[in-house]
Amino acid sequence: MKILACAVLLSALIGQGNALAHSDHSVISGQTALSIASKSAKQLTFKDFGFEVGKLDASWKELKDSNFSVVDVLENSYIISAKNTVSENTIFFQIANSGQILKVKHSNEF
């Protein structure tokens, strides 16, 4: 019986520790969202990650910070635009407040 009580107490403490550890996730800033979009645009030039835009051509590697802007701040995410002046295309990133890329699309319809 003592072993069972110790096991229950130990699992409760471990579970509580995990809950406390995960409750401190920080919310990213708009500047961080811009940085994530910039890095992601470059990654999309060598791999299709399953987003609507697919694999981008090499000209997307050359984008500067000035090609990215925060279009909208939603309750749980940022919408970032990336303008490619070479191909004259714009793509939009929806980035969660946690920093995860949710969607990448050719239009700003999220």
Tab-separated table of N, CA and C in Angstrom:
chain	number	residue	atom	x	y	z
A	1	MET	N	0.824	-1.189	0.000
A	1	MET	CA	0.000	0.000	0.000
A	1	MET	C	0.870	1.254	0.000
A	2	LYS	N	1.987	1.207	0.786
A	2	LYS	CA	2.889	2.357	0.828
A	2	LYS	C	3.489	2.626	-0.552
A	3	ILE	N	3.794	1.572	-1.265
A	3	ILE	CA	4.387	1.724	-2.600
A	3	ILE	C	3.387	2.378	-3.542
A	4	LEU	N	2.143	1.955	-3.478
A	4	LEU	CA	1.102	2.532	-4.322
A	4	LEU	C	0.902	4.012	-3.997
A	5	ALA	N	0.871	4.356	-2.714
A	5	ALA	CA	0.709	5.753	-2.307
A	5	ALA	C	1.893	6.595	-2.774
A	6	CYS	N	3.097	6.047	-2.662
A	6	CYS	CA	4.291	6.773	-3.128
A	6	CYS	C	4.256	6.976	-4.637
A	7	ALA	N	3.804	5.953	-5.366
A	7	ALA	CA	3.732	6.049	-6.829
A	7	ALA	C	2.732	7.122	-7.254
A	8	VAL	N	1.583	7.142	-6.588
A	8	VAL	CA	0.561	8.151	-6.901
A	8	VAL	C	1.086	9.542	-6.589
A	9	LEU	N	1.713	9.712	-5.446
A	9	LEU	CA	2.265	11.010	-5.060
A	9	LEU	C	3.356	11.453	-6.033
A	10	LEU	N	4.227	10.538	-6.413
A	10	LEU	CA	5.305	10.856	-7.343
A	10	LEU	C	4.762	11.268	-8.707
A	11	SER	N	3.775	10.530	-9.219
A	11	SER	CA	3.212	10.885	-10.521
A	11	SER	C	2.477	12.224	-10.463
A	12	ALA	N	1.846	12.535	-9.351
A	12	ALA	CA	1.171	13.827	-9.199
A	12	ALA	C	2.188	14.962	-9.198
A	13	LEU	N	3.301	14.761	-8.512
A	13	LEU	CA	4.351	15.794	-8.479
A	13	LEU	C	4.983	15.996	-9.851
A	14	ILE	N	5.222	14.896	-10.556
A	14	ILE	CA	5.807	15.000	-11.899
A	14	ILE	C	4.840	15.711	-12.829
A	15	GLY	N	3.575	15.339	-12.757
A	15	GLY	CA	2.566	15.990	-13.603
A	15	GLY	C	2.458	17.473	-13.305
A	16	GLN	N	2.538	17.853	-12.040
A	16	GLN	CA	2.462	19.259	-11.660
A	16	GLN	C	3.687	20.010	-12.171
A	17	GLY	N	4.845	19.381	-12.115
A	17	GLY	CA	6.069	20.016	-12.612
A	17	GLY	C	5.995	20.291	-14.092
A	18	ASN	N	5.442	19.352	-14.860
A	18	ASN	CA	5.287	19.556	-16.302
A	18	ASN	C	4.313	20.680	-16.596
A	19	ALA	N	3.237	20.737	-15.841
A	19	ALA	CA	2.255	21.800	-16.059
A	19	ALA	C	2.877	23.157	-15.786
A	20	LEU	N	3.674	23.240	-14.747
A	20	LEU	CA	4.313	24.509	-14.439
A	20	LEU	C	5.354	24.873	-15.488
A	21	ALA	N	6.079	23.904	-15.967
A	21	ALA	CA	7.115	24.181	-16.958
A	21	ALA	C	6.506	24.678	-18.255
A	22	HIS	N	5.348	24.136	-18.648
A	22	HIS	CA	4.754	24.518	-19.918
A	22	HIS	C	3.876	25.761	-19.835
A	23	SER	N	3.607	26.241	-18.651
A	23	SER	CA	2.729	27.404	-18.534
A	23	SER	C	3.472	28.713	-18.778
A	24	ASP	N	4.785	28.642	-18.982
A	24	ASP	CA	5.583	29.853	-19.127
A	24	ASP	C	6.020	30.110	-20.566
A	25	HIS	N	5.259	29.630	-21.550
A	25	HIS	CA	5.612	29.903	-22.941
A	25	HIS	C	5.408	31.384	-23.204
A	26	SER	N	6.387	31.997	-23.837
A	26	SER	CA	6.289	33.432	-24.084
A	26	SER	C	5.640	33.703	-25.428
A	27	VAL	N	5.085	34.871	-25.553
A	27	VAL	CA	4.468	35.326	-26.786
A	27	VAL	C	5.517	36.113	-27.564
A	28	ILE	N	5.637	35.810	-28.855
A	28	ILE	CA	6.638	36.498	-29.667
A	28	ILE	C	6.193	37.923	-29.988
A	29	SER	N	7.139	38.736	-30.378
A	29	SER	CA	6.850	40.109	-30.789
A	29	SER	C	6.674	40.158	-32.307
A	30	GLY	N	6.209	41.282	-32.795
A	30	GLY	CA	6.094	41.480	-34.233
A	30	GLY	C	7.450	41.389	-34.921
A	31	GLN	N	8.485	41.900	-34.259
A	31	GLN	CA	9.840	41.840	-34.818
A	31	GLN	C	10.309	40.392	-34.944
A	32	THR	N	9.997	39.577	-33.950
A	32	THR	CA	10.365	38.161	-34.007
A	32	THR	C	9.590	37.459	-35.123
A	33	ALA	N	8.324	37.803	-35.297
A	33	ALA	CA	7.523	37.228	-36.380
A	33	ALA	C	8.132	37.576	-37.734
A	34	LEU	N	8.621	38.803	-37.881
A	34	LEU	CA	9.282	39.208	-39.130
A	34	LEU	C	10.525	38.363	-39.380
A	35	SER	N	11.290	38.140	-38.341
A	35	SER	CA	12.507	37.338	-38.443
A	35	SER	C	12.186	35.894	-38.827
A	36	ILE	N	11.150	35.334	-38.247
A	36	ILE	CA	10.731	33.964	-38.564
A	36	ILE	C	10.302	33.875	-40.023
A	37	ALA	N	9.542	34.858	-40.502
A	37	ALA	CA	9.099	34.858	-41.899
A	37	ALA	C	10.289	34.968	-42.848
A	38	SER	N	11.251	35.807	-42.509
A	38	SER	CA	12.439	35.973	-43.351
A	38	SER	C	13.215	34.666	-43.473
A	39	LYS	N	13.439	34.027	-42.351
A	39	LYS	CA	14.169	32.757	-42.353
A	39	LYS	C	13.381	31.689	-43.111
A	40	SER	N	12.081	31.670	-42.923
A	40	SER	CA	11.238	30.665	-43.567
A	40	SER	C	11.183	30.841	-45.074
A	41	ALA	N	11.159	32.077	-45.540
A	41	ALA	CA	11.143	32.325	-46.986
A	41	ALA	C	12.393	31.735	-47.636
A	42	LYS	N	13.517	31.887	-46.979
A	42	LYS	CA	14.769	31.324	-47.499
A	42	LYS	C	14.724	29.796	-47.489
A	43	GLN	N	14.152	29.202	-46.443
A	43	GLN	CA	14.048	27.744	-46.361
A	43	GLN	C	13.118	27.189	-47.428
A	44	LEU	N	12.096	27.963	-47.786
A	44	LEU	CA	11.151	27.516	-48.806
A	44	LEU	C	11.760	27.499	-50.208
A	45	THR	N	12.976	28.008	-50.362
A	45	THR	CA	13.633	27.956	-51.676
A	45	THR	C	14.292	26.609	-51.936
A	46	PHE	N	14.468	25.806	-50.900
A	46	PHE	CA	15.077	24.499	-51.133
A	46	PHE	C	14.203	23.326	-50.710
A	47	LYS	N	13.031	23.614	-50.116
A	47	LYS	CA	12.151	22.515	-49.724
A	47	LYS	C	10.699	22.968	-49.694
A	48	ASP	N	9.831	22.091	-50.143
A	48	ASP	CA	8.392	22.313	-50.056
A	48	ASP	C	7.940	21.769	-48.704
A	49	PHE	N	7.487	22.651	-47.817
A	49	PHE	CA	7.059	22.248	-46.489
A	49	PHE	C	5.560	21.977	-46.417
A	50	GLY	N	4.896	21.899	-47.572
A	50	GLY	CA	3.479	21.585	-47.599
A	50	GLY	C	2.558	22.779	-47.526
A	51	PHE	N	3.105	23.987	-47.607
A	51	PHE	CA	2.269	25.187	-47.606
A	51	PHE	C	1.741	25.445	-49.016
A	52	GLU	N	0.725	26.281	-49.120
A	52	GLU	CA	0.097	26.591	-50.404
A	52	GLU	C	1.114	27.063	-51.447
A	53	VAL	N	2.136	27.785	-51.029
A	53	VAL	CA	3.081	28.374	-51.985
A	53	VAL	C	4.078	27.356	-52.532
A	54	GLY	N	4.175	26.187	-51.909
A	54	GLY	CA	5.113	25.167	-52.378
A	54	GLY	C	6.554	25.613	-52.220
A	55	LYS	N	7.403	25.120	-53.100
A	55	LYS	CA	8.823	25.481	-53.087
A	55	LYS	C	8.994	26.764	-53.897
A	56	LEU	N	9.641	27.768	-53.304
A	56	LEU	CA	9.837	29.066	-53.957
A	56	LEU	C	11.110	29.045	-54.806
A	57	ASP	N	11.158	29.906	-55.826
A	57	ASP	CA	12.370	29.965	-56.639
A	57	ASP	C	13.492	30.691	-55.884
A	58	ALA	N	14.694	30.593	-56.406
A	58	ALA	CA	15.895	31.080	-55.721
A	58	ALA	C	15.889	32.583	-55.452
A	59	SER	N	15.108	33.356	-56.180
A	59	SER	CA	15.094	34.806	-55.967
A	59	SER	C	14.601	35.179	-54.572
A	60	TRP	N	13.856	34.292	-53.920
A	60	TRP	CA	13.352	34.564	-52.571
A	60	TRP	C	14.469	34.560	-51.532
A	61	LYS	N	15.609	33.960	-51.863
A	61	LYS	CA	16.755	33.967	-50.941
A	61	LYS	C	17.340	35.361	-50.782
A	62	GLU	N	17.129	36.217	-51.763
A	62	GLU	CA	17.753	37.537	-51.796
A	62	GLU	C	16.935	38.624	-51.105
A	63	LEU	N	15.796	38.279	-50.539
A	63	LEU	CA	14.963	39.304	-49.891
A	63	LEU	C	15.681	39.910	-48.694
A	64	LYS	N	15.486	41.186	-48.514
A	64	LYS	CA	16.046	41.938	-47.382
A	64	LYS	C	14.959	42.104	-46.321
A	65	ASP	N	15.361	42.553	-45.155
A	65	ASP	CA	14.397	42.803	-44.080
A	65	ASP	C	13.308	43.782	-44.510
A	66	SER	N	13.661	44.718	-45.364
A	66	SER	CA	12.692	45.727	-45.814
A	66	SER	C	11.594	45.133	-46.700
A	67	ASN	N	11.783	43.898	-47.190
A	67	ASN	CA	10.763	43.237	-48.009
A	67	ASN	C	9.663	42.589	-47.169
A	68	PHE	N	9.835	42.580	-45.857
A	68	PHE	CA	8.886	41.942	-44.952
A	68	PHE	C	8.193	43.004	-44.104
A	69	SER	N	6.895	42.829	-43.903
A	69	SER	CA	6.186	43.772	-43.037
A	69	SER	C	5.020	43.068	-42.338
A	70	VAL	N	4.687	43.589	-41.167
A	70	VAL	CA	3.536	43.083	-40.413
A	70	VAL	C	2.294	43.695	-41.048
A	71	VAL	N	1.420	42.857	-41.552
A	71	VAL	CA	0.201	43.316	-42.210
A	71	VAL	C	-0.946	43.420	-41.215
A	72	ASP	N	-0.987	42.459	-40.294
A	72	ASP	CA	-2.090	42.430	-39.339
A	72	ASP	C	-1.645	41.704	-38.070
A	73	VAL	N	-2.189	42.136	-36.955
A	73	VAL	CA	-1.957	41.463	-35.682
A	73	VAL	C	-3.308	40.938	-35.228
A	74	LEU	N	-3.445	39.610	-35.240
A	74	LEU	CA	-4.683	38.973	-34.836
A	74	LEU	C	-4.587	38.568	-33.368
A	75	GLU	N	-5.640	38.046	-32.834
A	75	GLU	CA	-5.653	37.672	-31.419
A	75	GLU	C	-4.562	36.644	-31.095
A	76	ASN	N	-4.368	35.676	-31.975
A	76	ASN	CA	-3.428	34.590	-31.692
A	76	ASN	C	-2.304	34.458	-32.709
A	77	SER	N	-2.175	35.420	-33.619
A	77	SER	CA	-1.148	35.290	-34.646
A	77	SER	C	-0.839	36.630	-35.306
A	78	TYR	N	0.247	36.605	-36.067
A	78	TYR	CA	0.657	37.754	-36.882
A	78	TYR	C	0.516	37.357	-38.350
A	79	ILE	N	0.148	38.320	-39.181
A	79	ILE	CA	0.165	38.119	-40.623
A	79	ILE	C	1.321	38.968	-41.154
A	80	ILE	N	2.257	38.314	-41.833
A	80	ILE	CA	3.455	38.959	-42.354
A	80	ILE	C	3.437	38.845	-43.867
A	81	SER	N	3.712	39.951	-44.558
A	81	SER	CA	3.835	39.886	-46.013
A	81	SER	C	5.311	39.890	-46.394
A	82	ALA	N	5.612	39.186	-47.471
A	82	ALA	CA	6.962	39.143	-48.031
A	82	ALA	C	6.832	39.502	-49.508
A	83	LYS	N	7.463	40.626	-49.894
A	83	LYS	CA	7.364	41.092	-51.278
A	83	LYS	C	8.666	40.813	-52.007
A	84	ASN	N	8.544	40.065	-53.100
A	84	ASN	CA	9.690	39.750	-53.938
A	84	ASN	C	9.653	40.700	-55.133
A	85	THR	N	10.553	41.673	-55.148
A	85	THR	CA	10.552	42.673	-56.216
A	85	THR	C	11.085	42.119	-57.536
A	86	VAL	N	11.841	41.025	-57.477
A	86	VAL	CA	12.359	40.408	-58.706
A	86	VAL	C	11.243	39.713	-59.468
A	87	SER	N	10.491	38.873	-58.772
A	87	SER	CA	9.403	38.139	-59.421
A	87	SER	C	8.070	38.881	-59.347
A	88	GLU	N	8.050	39.987	-58.629
A	88	GLU	CA	6.850	40.795	-58.423
A	88	GLU	C	5.712	39.973	-57.820
A	89	ASN	N	6.062	39.126	-56.860
A	89	ASN	CA	5.084	38.313	-56.136
A	89	ASN	C	5.125	38.659	-54.651
A	90	THR	N	4.010	38.441	-53.992
A	90	THR	CA	3.923	38.617	-52.550
A	90	THR	C	3.323	37.359	-51.952
A	91	ILE	N	3.897	36.914	-50.854
A	91	ILE	CA	3.319	35.811	-50.103
A	91	ILE	C	3.047	36.284	-48.683
A	92	PHE	N	2.169	35.585	-47.998
A	92	PHE	CA	1.764	35.967	-46.653
A	92	PHE	C	1.954	34.793	-45.701
A	93	PHE	N	2.532	35.082	-44.555
A	93	PHE	CA	2.765	34.102	-43.510
A	93	PHE	C	1.804	34.367	-42.366
A	94	GLN	N	1.195	33.324	-41.855
A	94	GLN	CA	0.444	33.433	-40.604
A	94	GLN	C	1.303	32.734	-39.560
A	95	ILE	N	1.761	33.512	-38.583
A	95	ILE	CA	2.663	33.007	-37.562
A	95	ILE	C	1.988	33.135	-36.202
A	96	ALA	N	1.867	32.012	-35.518
A	96	ALA	CA	1.219	31.984	-34.205
A	96	ALA	C	2.034	32.770	-33.191
A	97	ASN	N	1.377	33.227	-32.143
A	97	ASN	CA	2.060	33.956	-31.074
A	97	ASN	C	3.172	33.139	-30.431
A	98	SER	N	3.144	31.832	-30.623
A	98	SER	CA	4.195	30.960	-30.094
A	98	SER	C	5.411	30.907	-31.021
A	99	GLY	N	5.265	31.431	-32.252
A	99	GLY	CA	6.358	31.408	-33.221
A	99	GLY	C	6.207	30.346	-34.293
A	100	GLN	N	5.194	29.514	-34.196
A	100	GLN	CA	4.966	28.460	-35.181
A	100	GLN	C	4.341	29.047	-36.442
A	101	ILE	N	4.829	28.625	-37.598
A	101	ILE	CA	4.233	29.044	-38.864
A	101	ILE	C	2.992	28.191	-39.096
A	102	LEU	N	1.856	28.844	-39.204
A	102	LEU	CA	0.596	28.133	-39.380
A	102	LEU	C	0.274	27.931	-40.852
A	103	LYS	N	0.424	28.992	-41.653
A	103	LYS	CA	0.093	28.923	-43.080
A	103	LYS	C	1.000	29.882	-43.840
A	104	VAL	N	1.228	29.550	-45.103
A	104	VAL	CA	1.902	30.452	-46.040
A	104	VAL	C	1.079	30.415	-47.308
A	105	LYS	N	0.570	31.590	-47.721
A	105	LYS	CA	-0.365	31.661	-48.840
A	105	LYS	C	0.014	32.791	-49.792
A	106	HIS	N	-0.595	32.742	-50.988
A	106	HIS	CA	-0.397	33.796	-51.971
A	106	HIS	C	-1.319	34.997	-51.708
A	107	SER	N	-2.323	34.826	-50.857
A	107	SER	CA	-3.258	35.919	-50.567
A	107	SER	C	-3.358	36.135	-49.072
A	108	ASN	N	-3.815	37.307	-48.706
A	108	ASN	CA	-3.976	37.651	-47.299
A	108	ASN	C	-5.391	37.310	-46.850
A	109	GLU	N	-5.768	36.058	-47.022
A	109	GLU	CA	-7.099	35.593	-46.609
A	109	GLU	C	-6.926	34.465	-45.608
A	110	PHE	N	-6.888	34.830	-44.331
A	110	PHE	CA	-6.675	33.834	-43.278
A	110	PHE	C	-7.905	33.683	-42.418
